[in-house]
CSV table of C-alpha atoms in Angstrom, one decimal:
chain,number,residue,atom,x,y,z
A,1080,MET,CA,18.6,1.6,-12.1
A,1081,GLN,CA,16.8,0.9,-8.8
A,1082,VAL,CA,13.2,1.3,-7.7
A,1083,ALA,CA,12.5,1.4,-3.9
A,1084,ILE,CA,9.1,0.9,-2.4
A,1085,SER,CA,7.9,1.4,1.2
A,1086,SER,CA,4.5,1.3,2.8
A,1087,ASP,CA,2.8,1.7,6.2
A,1088,ASN,CA,5.4,4.1,7.7
A,1089,HIS,CA,2.6,5.6,9.9
A,1090,LEU,CA,4.8,8.5,10.8
A,1091,ASP,CA,2.1,10.1,13.0
A,1092,LEU,CA,1.1,7.0,14.9
A,1093,ASN,CA,4.7,6.0,15.3
A,1094,LYS,CA,5.5,9.5,16.6
A,1095,VAL,CA,8.3,10.0,14.0
A,1096,GLU,CA,9.2,13.7,13.5
A,1097,THR,CA,8.3,14.7,10.0
A,1098,GLU,CA,11.3,16.9,9.2
A,1099,TRP,CA,13.7,14.3,10.6
A,1100,ALA,CA,12.1,11.5,8.5
A,1101,LEU,CA,12.4,13.7,5.4
A,1102,GLU,CA,16.0,14.4,6.1
A,1103,GLN,CA,16.9,10.8,6.8
A,1104,GLN,CA,15.0,9.2,3.9
A,1105,ALA,CA,16.3,11.8,1.4
A,1106,ALA,CA,19.9,11.2,2.5
A,1107,TYR,CA,19.5,7.4,2.2
A,1108,LEU,CA,17.8,7.6,-1.3
A,1109,GLN,CA,20.5,10.0,-2.5
A,1110,LYS,CA,23.4,7.9,-1.1
A,1111,ASN,CA,22.0,4.7,-2.7
A,1112,GLN,CA,21.2,6.4,-6.0
A,1113,ILE,CA,17.6,5.3,-6.0
A,1114,ALA,CA,16.0,6.3,-9.3
A,1115,VAL,CA,12.3,6.0,-8.2
A,1116,TYR,CA,10.9,5.9,-4.6
A,1117,VAL,CA,7.2,4.9,-4.2
A,1118,ILE,CA,5.3,5.4,-1.0
A,1119,ALA,CA,2.7,2.7,-1.1
A,1120,GLY,CA,0.2,4.3,1.3
A,1121,ASP,CA,-0.4,4.7,5.0
A,1122,LEU,CA,2.2,7.4,5.7
A,1123,PHE,CA,-0.2,9.6,7.6
A,1124,ASN,CA,-3.8,9.5,8.7
A,1125,ARG,CA,-4.6,12.3,6.2
A,1126,PHE,CA,-4.2,12.4,2.5
A,1127,ASP,CA,-3.1,16.0,2.4
A,1128,LYS,CA,-0.3,15.4,4.9
A,1129,THR,CA,1.0,12.5,2.8
A,1130,LEU,CA,0.8,14.7,-0.3
A,1131,ASP,CA,2.8,17.5,1.5
A,1132,PHE,CA,5.4,14.9,2.6
A,1133,ALA,CA,5.8,13.6,-0.9
A,1134,ARG,CA,6.2,17.1,-2.3
A,1135,ASN,CA,8.8,18.0,0.3
A,1136,LEU,CA,10.7,14.9,-0.3
A,1137,GLN,CA,10.7,15.5,-4.1
A,1138,ARG,CA,12.0,19.0,-3.5
A,1139,ARG,CA,14.9,17.7,-1.4
A,1140,LEU,CA,15.8,15.0,-4.0
A,1141,GLY,CA,15.5,17.2,-7.1
A,1142,SER,CA,15.7,15.4,-10.4
A,1143,ALA,CA,17.9,12.6,-9.1
A,1144,THR,CA,15.0,10.6,-7.7
A,1145,ALA,CA,11.4,10.5,-8.8
A,1146,VAL,CA,9.0,10.3,-5.8
A,1147,ARG,CA,5.5,8.9,-6.2
A,1148,PHE,CA,2.8,7.9,-3.6
A,1149,LEU,CA,-0.4,5.9,-3.3
A,1150,ALA,CA,-3.2,6.4,-0.8
A,1151,GLY,CA,-3.7,3.7,1.8
A,1152,ASN,CA,-6.9,3.4,3.8
A,1153,HIS,CA,-5.4,5.7,6.5
A,1154,GLU,CA,-5.0,8.5,3.9
A,1155,MET,CA,-8.5,7.9,2.6
A,1156,GLY,CA,-10.1,8.5,5.9
A,1157,ALA,CA,-9.5,12.3,6.0
A,1158,GLY,CA,-8.6,15.2,3.7
A,1159,VAL,CA,-9.8,13.7,0.4
A,1160,SER,CA,-13.0,12.6,-1.3
A,1161,TYR,CA,-13.6,9.4,-3.4
A,1162,GLN,CA,-13.8,11.6,-6.5
A,1163,GLU,CA,-10.4,13.1,-5.7
A,1164,LEU,CA,-8.9,9.7,-5.1
A,1165,GLU,CA,-9.9,8.6,-8.5
A,1166,SER,CA,-8.6,11.8,-10.2
A,1167,PRO,CA,-5.0,12.9,-11.0
A,1168,VAL,CA,-4.9,15.4,-8.0
A,1169,ASP,CA,-1.1,15.9,-8.2
A,1170,ASP,CA,1.8,14.8,-10.4
A,1171,LEU,CA,3.2,12.7,-7.6
A,1172,TYR,CA,0.0,10.9,-6.9
A,1173,PHE,CA,0.4,7.5,-8.5
A,1174,HIS,CA,-3.0,6.0,-8.5
A,1175,HIS,CA,-4.0,4.7,-12.0
A,1176,LYS,CA,-0.7,6.1,-13.4
A,1177,THR,CA,2.4,4.6,-14.8
A,1178,LEU,CA,6.1,5.5,-14.9
A,1179,ASP,CA,8.7,4.0,-17.3
A,1180,ILE,CA,12.2,3.2,-16.0
A,1181,GLY,CA,14.6,1.3,-18.1
A,1182,SER,CA,12.7,-1.7,-19.7
A,1183,ALA,CA,10.2,-1.7,-16.9
A,1184,ARG,CA,6.9,0.1,-16.4
A,1185,LEU,CA,5.8,0.8,-12.9
A,1186,ILE,CA,2.0,0.6,-12.6
A,1187,GLY,CA,0.5,2.3,-9.5
A,1188,ASN,CA,-3.0,1.7,-8.2
A,1189,ASN,CA,-4.3,2.1,-4.6
A,1190,GLY,CA,-6.4,-1.1,-4.9
A,1191,TRP,CA,-9.2,-2.0,-2.6
A,1192,TYR,CA,-11.0,-5.2,-1.3
A,1193,ASP,CA,-13.8,-7.5,-2.3
A,1194,TYR,CA,-14.0,-9.8,0.8
A,1195,SER,CA,-12.4,-12.7,-1.2
A,1196,PHE,CA,-9.7,-13.2,1.5
A,1197,ASP,CA,-12.4,-14.1,3.9
A,1198,GLN,CA,-13.1,-17.2,1.8
A,1199,ASN,CA,-16.8,-17.2,2.6
A,1200,GLN,CA,-16.3,-17.6,6.3
A,1201,HIS,CA,-18.8,-14.7,7.1
A,1202,SER,CA,-21.9,-13.4,5.5
A,1203,VAL,CA,-21.8,-10.1,3.6
A,1204,GLU,CA,-24.2,-8.8,6.2
A,1205,LYS,CA,-21.8,-9.6,9.0
A,1206,ILE,CA,-18.8,-8.2,7.2
A,1207,THR,CA,-20.5,-4.9,6.3
A,1208,ARG,CA,-21.9,-4.6,9.9
A,1209,PHE,CA,-18.4,-5.1,11.4
A,1210,LYS,CA,-17.0,-2.5,9.1
A,1211,ARG,CA,-19.8,0.0,9.8
A,1212,GLU,CA,-19.5,-0.4,13.6
A,1213,PHE,CA,-15.8,-1.1,14.3
A,1214,TRP,CA,-13.3,-0.9,11.4
A,1215,TYR,CA,-11.2,2.2,10.6
A,1216,ASP,CA,-12.6,2.3,7.0
A,1217,ARG,CA,-16.1,3.2,8.2
A,1218,ARG,CA,-15.0,6.9,7.9
A,1219,ILE,CA,-14.1,6.5,4.2
A,1220,GLU,CA,-16.8,7.7,1.9
A,1221,GLN,CA,-17.6,5.9,-1.3
A,1222,PRO,CA,-20.6,5.9,-3.7
A,1223,MET,CA,-20.7,2.1,-4.2
A,1224,THR,CA,-20.1,-1.2,-2.5
A,1225,ASP,CA,-16.6,-2.5,-1.7
A,1226,PRO,CA,-16.7,-5.2,-4.5
A,1227,GLU,CA,-17.9,-2.6,-7.0
A,1228,ARG,CA,-15.1,-0.3,-5.9
A,1229,LEU,CA,-12.5,-3.0,-6.3
A,1230,ALA,CA,-13.9,-3.9,-9.8
A,1231,ILE,CA,-13.2,-0.4,-11.0
A,1232,ASN,CA,-9.6,-0.5,-9.7
A,1233,LEU,CA,-9.1,-4.0,-11.1
A,1234,ASN,CA,-10.2,-2.9,-14.5
A,1235,GLN,CA,-7.7,0.1,-14.3
A,1236,MET,CA,-4.9,-2.3,-13.4
A,1237,GLU,CA,-5.7,-4.7,-16.3
A,1238,GLN,CA,-5.8,-1.9,-18.8
A,1239,ASP,CA,-2.4,-0.5,-17.6
A,1240,ILE,CA,-0.8,-3.9,-17.5
A,1241,LYS,CA,-1.9,-4.8,-21.0
A,1242,GLU,CA,-0.8,-1.4,-22.3
A,1243,ALA,CA,2.7,-1.9,-20.8
A,1244,LYS,CA,3.0,-5.3,-22.5
A,1245,LYS,CA,1.8,-3.9,-25.8
A,1246,MET,CA,4.6,-1.3,-25.6
A,1247,GLY,CA,7.1,-4.0,-24.8
A,1248,LYS,CA,7.6,-3.0,-21.2
A,1249,THR,CA,8.0,-5.3,-18.2
A,1250,PRO,CA,5.1,-4.5,-15.9
A,1251,ILE,CA,5.7,-4.0,-12.1
A,1252,LEU,CA,2.5,-3.6,-10.1
A,1253,ILE,CA,2.4,-1.5,-6.9
A,1254,ASN,CA,-0.7,-1.4,-4.7
A,1255,HIS,CA,-1.5,-0.5,-1.1
A,1256,PHE,CA,-4.0,-3.3,-0.5
A,1257,ALA,CA,-2.8,-7.0,-0.4
A,1258,GLN,CA,-2.8,-9.1,-3.5
A,1259,GLU,CA,-2.1,-12.7,-2.5
A,1260,GLN,CA,-3.9,-15.2,-0.2
A,1261,ALA,CA,-0.6,-16.8,0.9
A,1262,PHE,CA,0.3,-13.6,2.7
A,1263,ILE,CA,-3.1,-13.3,4.4
A,1264,ASP,CA,-2.7,-16.9,5.7
A,1265,GLN,CA,0.4,-15.7,7.7
A,1266,MET,CA,-1.6,-13.0,9.6
A,1267,PRO,CA,-1.8,-13.8,13.3
A,1268,PHE,CA,-5.4,-13.5,14.3
A,1269,ARG,CA,-5.4,-14.2,18.0
A,1270,MET,CA,-9.1,-13.9,18.5
A,1271,GLU,CA,-11.6,-15.8,16.3
A,1272,ARG,CA,-14.0,-12.9,16.3
A,1273,LEU,CA,-11.5,-10.8,14.5
A,1274,ASP,CA,-11.1,-13.2,11.6
A,1275,VAL,CA,-13.6,-11.1,9.7
A,1276,LEU,CA,-10.8,-8.5,9.3
A,1277,ARG,CA,-9.5,-10.6,6.4
A,1278,SER,CA,-12.3,-9.2,4.4
A,1279,PHE,CA,-10.8,-5.8,4.3
A,1280,LEU,CA,-7.2,-6.6,3.4
A,1281,GLY,CA,-7.3,-6.8,-0.4
A,1282,SER,CA,-8.3,-9.1,-3.1
A,1283,GLN,CA,-7.0,-12.4,-4.6
A,1284,ALA,CA,-8.3,-11.1,-8.0
A,1285,VAL,CA,-5.4,-8.7,-8.1
A,1286,GLY,CA,-2.9,-11.5,-7.5
A,1287,ASP,CA,-4.5,-13.7,-10.1
A,1288,LEU,CA,-4.4,-10.8,-12.6
A,1289,ALA,CA,-0.7,-10.3,-11.9
A,1290,VAL,CA,0.1,-14.0,-12.4
A,1291,ALA,CA,-2.1,-14.4,-15.5
A,1292,ASN,CA,-0.3,-11.4,-17.2
A,1293,GLN,CA,3.2,-12.5,-16.1
A,1294,VAL,CA,3.8,-9.3,-14.1
A,1295,GLN,CA,7.4,-9.4,-13.0
A,1296,ALA,CA,6.9,-8.1,-9.5
A,1297,ALA,CA,3.8,-7.2,-7.5
A,1298,ILE,CA,4.4,-5.1,-4.4
A,1299,SER,CA,1.8,-4.2,-1.7
A,1300,GLY,CA,1.6,-3.2,2.0
A,1301,HIS,CA,-1.3,-2.9,4.4
A,1302,LEU,CA,-0.6,-6.2,6.2
A,1303,HIS,CA,2.3,-5.1,8.5
A,1304,LEU,CA,3.9,-8.4,7.8
A,1305,HIS,CA,7.6,-9.2,7.8
A,1306,VAL,CA,7.5,-12.0,5.1
A,1307,GLN,CA,9.8,-13.4,2.5
A,1308,ALA,CA,9.2,-12.6,-1.2
A,1309,LEU,CA,6.7,-15.1,-2.7
A,1310,PRO,CA,7.4,-16.3,-6.3
A,1311,ILE,CA,4.3,-17.7,-8.1
A,1312,GLN,CA,5.0,-18.7,-11.7
A,1313,GLN,CA,6.7,-15.7,-13.4
A,1314,THR,CA,5.5,-13.2,-10.7
A,1315,THR,CA,7.2,-12.4,-7.4
A,1316,PHE,CA,5.0,-10.9,-4.6
A,1317,TYR,CA,6.5,-8.6,-2.0
A,1318,ASN,CA,5.2,-6.9,1.2
A,1319,ALA,CA,6.7,-3.5,1.9
A,1320,SER,CA,5.1,-2.6,5.3
A,1321,VAL,CA,7.0,-1.0,8.1
A,1322,GLY,CA,4.1,-1.2,10.6
A,1323,TYR,CA,3.7,0.0,14.1
A,1324,ARG,CA,5.9,0.5,17.1
A,1325,THR,CA,3.7,2.1,19.7
A,1326,ARG,CA,3.1,1.6,23.4
A,1327,ARG,CA,0.5,-1.1,22.7
A,1328,VAL,CA,1.6,-2.6,19.4
A,1329,LYS,CA,5.2,-3.6,18.6
A,1330,GLU,CA,5.6,-4.9,15.1
A,1331,TRP,CA,9.2,-3.8,14.4
A,1332,PHE,CA,12.2,-6.2,14.5
A,1333,SER,CA,14.4,-3.2,15.5
A,1334,HIS,CA,14.1,-0.3,17.9
A,1335,ASP,CA,14.4,2.7,15.6
A,1336,PHE,CA,12.4,3.9,12.6
A,1337,MET,CA,15.2,4.3,10.1
A,1338,THR,CA,16.6,0.8,10.7
A,1339,GLU,CA,13.2,-0.7,10.3
A,1340,TRP,CA,12.5,1.4,7.2
A,1341,GLN,CA,15.7,0.3,5.6
A,1342,ASN,CA,15.2,-3.3,6.5
A,1343,ARG,CA,11.7,-3.4,5.1
A,1344,LEU,CA,12.4,-1.3,1.9
A,1345,ILE,CA,11.8,-3.3,-1.3
A,1346,VAL,CA,14.5,-2.5,-3.8
A,1347,LEU,CA,14.3,-3.8,-7.3
A,1348,ASP,CA,16.9,-3.6,-10.1
A,1349,VAL,CA,15.2,-2.7,-13.4
């Protein structure tokens, strides 16, 4: 059986027609007999639109493929509260949930960030000021600091991973936010003043947790990188981002959405 993961499709910003994307992705998933398809965040700039897309895709696929989705920071910016993000909300919403497939257990968690990828290059005051004044995430409401929020999600992941191993399942971890410093180091920051953005990309604590618990695969998005899989001890890290192809930002290696989506799709045999 196969699990497919994709993130950062940004259908709205890439001006991809929703019904066309539904039709094309459903046809591909059916043709390739994908058992589980996980959308790892940043499909739309609203949570409710991503939820509608996941529901419509599940209806098209029926029982042949299970659809699940996580919220990226773009979903978190509108149409949902922090309390809703930390609640079940819908059967297809995969945050702090698991799904068994064969001998594997998929573990979904949105994740967050704790500034660790900045590696102490900036003060907390400068990081939080930049976020408040410039960064997209300033519109996301939360009743605690960023490191406190990440600590909650990290504890959820640790519980779910340990429960999977207790049940004899092979854990596969899926987040939106990045998990490993080696991927961050490949980000092309062209202006030194933007180096502070590393603070908001994820947390090394998640990667360390995956390695320490011998998670088989750890998949994330958010970085819009086209990178090779990264094995560290028994864990292999993947980035599943499609990224942008807009008038100003061209991150695709191809010229059409479905080719890029297929090329960036992470498919695992479980």
